[in-house]
Short mmCIF file of C-alpha atoms and ligand atoms in Angstrom, two decimals:
data_model
loop_
_atom_site.label_atom_id
_atom_site.label_comp_id
_atom_site.label_asym_id
_atom_site.label_seq_id
_atom_site.Cartn_x
_atom_site.Cartn_y
_atom_site.Cartn_z
CA MET A 1 197.51 130.74 59.61
CA THR A 2 197.31 128.51 56.01
CA LEU A 3 195.80 126.69 55.28
CA ASN A 4 195.84 124.48 52.08
CA THR A 5 191.91 123.72 52.61
CA THR A 6 189.62 126.38 52.88
CA THR A 7 189.45 128.54 56.38
CA ALA A 8 185.98 129.68 56.62
CA ASN A 9 185.41 126.59 58.81
CA TYR A 10 188.34 127.04 60.70
CA ARG A 11 187.15 127.41 64.23
CA PRO A 12 188.69 127.03 67.88
CA GLU A 13 188.26 123.95 69.90
CA ILE A 14 187.75 125.60 74.17
CA VAL A 15 188.76 122.87 76.06
CA ALA A 16 187.40 123.50 80.16
CA HIS A 17 188.77 119.55 80.86
CA SER A 18 191.95 118.30 80.20
CA ARG A 19 192.10 114.62 80.29
CA SER A 20 194.73 113.18 82.13
CA VAL A 21 197.57 110.33 81.33
CA GLU A 22 196.00 106.71 82.79
CA GLN A 23 199.40 105.27 81.51
CA LEU A 24 202.83 104.85 79.65
CA VAL A 25 203.78 102.96 77.24
CA ALA A 26 207.30 101.97 75.33
CA GLY A 27 205.80 99.29 72.96
CA LYS A 28 208.04 96.19 72.41
CA ALA A 29 210.65 95.30 69.61
CA THR A 30 209.93 93.26 67.63
CA SER A 31 210.13 92.13 63.93
CA ASP A 32 207.34 91.35 61.42
CA GLY A 33 206.70 90.20 57.65
CA ALA A 34 210.66 89.87 55.82
CA GLY A 35 212.24 91.26 59.51
CA VAL A 36 210.82 94.82 59.43
CA LYS A 37 212.60 95.89 61.95
CA LEU A 38 209.79 98.30 64.13
CA THR A 39 208.00 99.34 67.66
CA ARG A 40 204.60 97.21 68.69
CA VAL A 41 203.34 100.18 70.77
CA LEU A 42 199.57 99.14 70.95
CA THR A 43 199.59 95.90 71.74
CA GLN A 44 197.30 93.14 71.45
CA PRO A 45 196.52 93.47 75.53
CA LEU A 46 195.53 96.49 75.26
CA GLN A 47 193.01 96.37 72.04
CA HIS A 48 190.47 96.09 74.90
CA ARG A 49 190.73 99.22 76.50
CA LEU A 50 191.96 101.26 73.25
CA ASP A 51 189.66 99.81 71.23
CA PRO A 52 188.64 100.73 68.17
CA PHE A 53 192.41 100.93 67.84
CA LEU A 54 194.44 96.80 67.29
CA MET A 55 197.70 97.34 67.13
CA LEU A 56 200.16 100.50 66.22
CA ASP A 57 203.74 99.92 64.37
CA ALA A 58 205.85 102.35 64.54
CA PHE A 59 208.57 101.54 62.83
CA GLY A 60 212.31 103.99 61.22
CA THR A 61 215.08 103.70 60.21
CA ASP A 62 218.47 104.59 57.75
CA GLN A 63 219.51 101.35 57.66
CA PRO A 64 218.35 99.68 54.71
CA GLU A 65 218.98 96.25 56.55
CA ASP A 66 215.77 96.76 59.39
CA TYR A 67 213.35 97.48 55.89
CA ILE A 68 214.75 96.41 52.89
CA GLY A 69 212.43 92.19 53.00
CA GLY A 70 209.24 94.89 53.32
CA PHE A 71 205.91 92.51 54.10
CA PRO A 72 205.56 89.74 51.31
CA ASP A 73 202.18 88.13 50.35
CA HIS A 74 200.15 88.14 53.90
CA PRO A 75 196.22 88.37 54.21
CA HIS A 76 193.92 90.00 55.88
CA ARG A 77 189.95 90.15 57.04
CA GLY A 78 187.69 91.35 59.15
CA PHE A 79 189.39 95.44 59.94
CA GLU A 80 191.48 98.09 59.03
CA THR A 81 194.64 99.84 57.51
CA VAL A 82 195.87 103.01 57.91
CA THR A 83 199.06 103.72 56.53
CA TYR A 84 200.99 107.01 57.79
CA MET A 85 205.08 107.01 55.83
CA LEU A 86 206.68 109.94 57.13
CA ALA A 87 210.14 109.25 55.07
CA GLY A 88 210.39 106.80 52.27
CA ARG A 89 208.02 104.42 49.41
CA MET A 90 206.92 101.81 49.62
CA ARG A 91 205.04 99.95 47.32
CA HIS A 92 201.68 97.53 47.69
CA ARG A 93 199.92 95.33 45.69
CA ASP A 94 196.87 93.25 46.35
CA SER A 95 195.37 89.92 44.92
CA ALA A 96 192.44 92.25 43.27
CA GLY A 97 195.06 93.55 41.05
CA HIS A 98 195.68 97.23 43.03
CA GLU A 99 198.88 98.66 42.98
CA GLY A 100 200.01 101.49 44.06
CA LEU A 101 202.90 103.88 45.72
CA LEU A 102 203.13 105.56 49.89
CA GLN A 103 205.89 108.23 50.12
CA ASN A 104 207.31 111.12 51.97
CA GLY A 105 203.78 111.86 54.28
CA GLY A 106 200.73 109.97 52.45
CA VAL A 107 198.70 107.99 53.53
CA GLN A 108 197.71 104.62 53.20
CA TRP A 109 194.39 103.34 53.96
CA MET A 110 193.06 100.19 52.93
CA THR A 111 189.40 98.20 54.34
CA ALA A 112 191.06 94.74 54.18
CA GLY A 113 186.85 93.58 54.73
CA ARG A 114 185.98 90.28 53.94
CA GLY A 115 189.60 89.81 52.43
CA VAL A 116 192.82 90.84 50.90
CA ILE A 117 196.10 89.75 50.12
CA HIS A 118 198.30 91.89 49.66
CA SER A 119 201.74 93.12 50.15
CA GLU A 120 204.13 96.69 51.13
CA LEU A 121 207.54 95.73 49.48
CA PRO A 122 209.97 98.80 50.26
CA GLU A 123 210.89 101.37 46.62
CA GLN A 124 214.34 102.80 47.80
CA GLU A 125 217.28 100.71 48.60
CA GLU A 126 218.55 103.61 51.18
CA GLY A 127 217.80 105.92 53.28
CA ARG A 128 215.13 106.86 55.38
CA MET A 129 212.04 104.75 56.23
CA GLU A 130 209.81 105.90 59.03
CA GLY A 131 205.43 105.79 59.90
CA PHE A 132 203.52 104.03 61.54
CA GLN A 133 200.70 101.19 60.14
CA LEU A 134 196.99 101.62 62.89
CA TRP A 135 195.14 99.08 62.25
CA LEU A 136 190.74 99.90 62.73
CA ASN A 137 188.27 97.10 63.96
CA LEU A 138 185.46 97.17 62.40
CA ALA A 139 181.90 96.37 63.48
CA ALA A 140 180.39 92.76 62.98
CA LYS A 141 178.24 93.66 60.19
CA ASP A 142 181.40 95.55 58.32
CA LYS A 143 183.76 92.42 58.71
CA MET A 144 183.28 90.93 55.60
CA SER A 145 182.05 93.97 53.54
CA ALA A 146 183.88 94.13 49.69
CA PRO A 147 187.50 95.91 50.59
CA TRP A 148 188.96 98.36 49.09
CA TYR A 149 191.34 100.58 49.70
CA ARG A 150 192.32 104.99 49.11
CA ASP A 151 195.64 106.12 48.35
CA ILE A 152 195.47 109.16 49.66
CA GLN A 153 199.38 111.58 49.06
CA SER A 154 200.12 114.02 51.52
CA ALA A 155 199.59 117.03 49.57
CA ASP A 156 195.52 115.94 49.48
CA ILE A 157 196.53 115.48 53.22
CA PRO A 158 194.90 118.90 55.44
CA GLU A 159 196.40 121.06 56.76
CA PHE A 160 195.79 123.43 59.01
CA THR A 161 198.36 125.90 61.12
CA THR A 162 196.29 127.19 64.70
CA PRO A 163 197.04 131.19 65.64
CA GLU A 164 199.52 129.38 68.19
CA GLY A 165 201.97 128.39 65.14
CA VAL A 166 200.99 124.11 65.18
CA THR A 167 200.30 122.38 62.27
CA VAL A 168 198.13 119.55 62.07
CA ARG A 169 197.90 116.97 59.81
CA ALA A 170 194.02 116.14 58.94
CA ILE A 171 194.41 112.46 58.09
CA ALA A 172 190.52 111.59 59.85
CA GLY A 173 188.20 113.14 62.53
CA THR A 174 187.63 116.93 62.54
CA SER A 175 189.51 118.97 64.27
CA HIS A 176 189.04 123.12 64.96
CA GLY A 177 186.54 122.24 61.89
CA ILE A 178 188.71 121.10 59.48
CA ALA A 179 188.09 117.35 57.94
CA GLY A 180 189.90 114.81 57.17
CA ALA A 181 190.25 113.56 54.60
CA MET A 182 188.80 109.82 55.94
CA GLN A 183 185.77 110.12 58.07
CA ARG A 184 184.00 106.30 59.39
CA ASP A 185 180.61 106.56 60.26
CA THR A 186 180.65 103.75 63.20
CA THR A 187 184.37 104.16 64.54
CA GLN A 188 184.83 108.35 64.63
CA PRO A 189 188.42 108.08 63.69
CA LEU A 190 190.40 111.27 64.84
CA TYR A 191 194.05 110.56 63.66
CA LEU A 192 195.48 113.79 63.35
CA ASP A 193 199.91 114.05 63.11
CA LEU A 194 200.74 117.23 64.94
CA HIS A 195 203.60 119.29 64.70
CA LEU A 196 204.20 121.89 68.02
CA PRO A 197 206.56 124.32 67.89
CA ALA A 198 208.26 125.53 71.37
CA GLY A 199 205.86 126.97 74.04
CA ALA A 200 202.55 125.74 72.83
CA SER A 201 199.24 124.53 73.28
CA PHE A 202 197.12 122.45 71.90
CA ALA A 203 192.81 122.01 72.29
CA GLN A 204 190.79 119.14 70.92
CA THR A 205 187.92 118.51 71.89
CA LEU A 206 186.84 114.40 72.19
CA PRO A 207 183.96 112.74 73.70
CA PRO A 208 184.49 111.39 76.38
CA GLY A 209 183.32 107.66 75.68
CA PHE A 210 185.93 107.80 72.87
CA ASN A 211 189.77 106.32 73.46
CA ALA A 212 192.28 107.72 73.21
CA PHE A 213 195.85 108.09 72.98
CA VAL A 214 198.76 109.68 71.78
CA PHE A 215 202.74 109.05 70.68
CA VAL A 216 204.83 111.01 70.33
CA TYR A 217 208.04 110.89 67.72
CA ARG A 218 209.91 113.95 67.70
CA GLY A 219 210.21 115.91 71.30
CA GLN A 220 208.37 115.77 74.04
CA LEU A 221 204.99 117.30 75.71
CA GLN A 222 203.60 118.31 78.75
CA ILE A 223 199.56 116.14 78.73
CA GLY A 224 198.56 118.03 82.75
CA ASP A 225 201.13 116.40 85.29
CA LYS A 226 203.16 114.06 83.26
CA LEU A 227 205.43 114.72 81.11
CA VAL A 228 205.48 111.96 78.12
CA PRO A 229 208.98 110.77 76.33
CA GLN A 230 209.34 110.46 72.64
CA GLN A 231 208.31 106.50 72.08
CA ARG A 232 205.82 106.89 73.63
CA MET A 233 202.23 106.32 74.30
CA ALA A 234 200.18 107.79 76.17
CA ILE A 235 196.98 106.10 76.94
CA LEU A 236 194.90 108.97 78.02
CA LYS A 237 192.02 108.68 80.68
CA ASN A 238 187.92 109.04 79.64
CA ASP A 239 188.17 111.19 82.71
CA ALA A 240 184.38 111.83 83.78
CA GLY A 241 184.05 115.78 82.65
CA SER A 242 187.23 116.03 80.07
CA ASP A 243 185.74 117.35 76.84
CA GLY A 244 188.73 116.95 75.40
CA VAL A 245 192.86 117.64 75.82
CA ILE A 246 194.85 120.12 75.97
CA LEU A 247 199.07 118.53 75.23
CA HIS A 248 202.40 121.32 75.47
CA ALA A 249 205.11 121.56 74.39
CA GLU A 250 207.96 123.01 75.77
CA ALA A 251 210.13 122.43 72.68
CA PRO A 252 209.07 121.53 69.18
CA ALA A 253 208.09 118.26 69.01
CA ARG A 254 205.69 115.30 67.01
CA ALA A 255 203.17 113.56 67.98
CA LEU A 256 200.58 111.44 66.66
CA LEU A 257 196.85 112.13 68.62
CA ILE A 258 194.17 109.43 67.92
CA ALA A 259 191.02 108.81 69.10
CA GLY A 260 188.15 106.84 68.13
CA GLN A 261 184.76 105.62 69.30
CA PRO A 262 184.38 102.29 70.95
CA LEU A 263 182.97 98.61 69.05
CA GLY A 264 181.98 97.48 72.75
CA GLU A 265 182.06 93.57 70.66
CA PRO A 266 183.64 90.78 71.43
CA ILE A 267 187.85 90.43 70.18
CA ALA A 268 189.28 87.22 68.40
CA GLN A 269 192.72 87.17 67.16
CA TYR A 270 195.05 85.14 65.06
CA GLY A 271 197.16 86.99 63.01
CA PRO A 272 195.61 88.88 59.89
CA PHE A 273 192.97 88.00 60.94
CA VAL A 274 190.57 90.02 63.79
CA MET A 275 186.65 88.58 63.93
CA ASN A 276 184.67 88.26 67.01
CA THR A 277 184.47 85.05 67.21
CA GLN A 278 186.78 81.56 67.22
CA GLU A 279 184.64 79.95 64.82
CA GLN A 280 185.58 83.24 62.65
CA ILE A 281 189.26 83.22 62.84
CA PHE A 282 188.43 78.75 61.89
CA GLN A 283 186.28 79.45 59.12
CA ALA A 284 189.46 82.97 57.05
CA ILE A 285 191.24 80.31 58.24
CA ASN A 286 190.18 77.89 55.79
CA ASP A 287 189.25 80.08 52.78
CA PHE A 288 193.28 81.55 52.78
CA ASN A 289 194.52 77.99 52.47
CA ALA A 290 191.21 76.88 50.03
CA GLY A 291 191.70 80.41 47.40
CA ARG A 292 189.06 82.04 48.40
CA LEU A 293 190.64 84.85 50.15
CA VAL A 294 190.95 87.25 47.51
CA SER A 295 189.79 91.02 46.93
CA VAL A 296 186.51 89.62 43.13
CA GLU A 297 184.14 91.73 43.54
FE1 FE B 1 199.36 94.45 55.08
#
């Protein structure tokens, strides 16, 4: 076992009854920002089913024209964005004067809270750009909290390898006793990047009430009797009596395993604003138009 955090906390996860796959989702090819091509894997119709997660975009291309425009200045309010870069460099700047560079293997965790205006622009003119952006909802009580962000360099993401040879990058939550880079009280997100060698299985305990999904981005995975092909999201059933999930790879595979505690609150979305009511959405649009949606303390 290798570990760049302490090994003392490592403990095996035992899953007796794995969740099954409820649905396979291919996602929708789309573009966002200034013409960035991406696949929207978690789309709006799935927001209630996968509460507290609102969106997952996957992007991956060697063609600069697919990403070079980036995401110029745009606002957010009411949720968190988690950008995980597998390859490439993206610079972000926001209305409070913060700036950072997100690159190979790193994560930017941004809490938009009551509002932020930011840009996310590629800092490369050629080469591969690949990664994911996940939107994680905030509870009603936290939607107007102060904006916040953290750049997490690749080396600062806790990583460990199981006895079966599965490398786990723990972005959020806790796996096998190892705390991930981020913890969140209310939604308790688990966000793992899993690299499975041929023939390996991986078990992760999950509270039955948590909504969970797997996105396979290399190879394919077996979950129960279902094969999950590359570029597919498997929504995991909240099976009564299940205590987690077991993934198996016949050939090398890579996947994200994401889970969280549902908020069970109304969701009102208009583009980059996600609130609980239509009235709050109008307020967000008015605040943005009036220049009040900036991240000043
Ligand atoms: Fe953004």
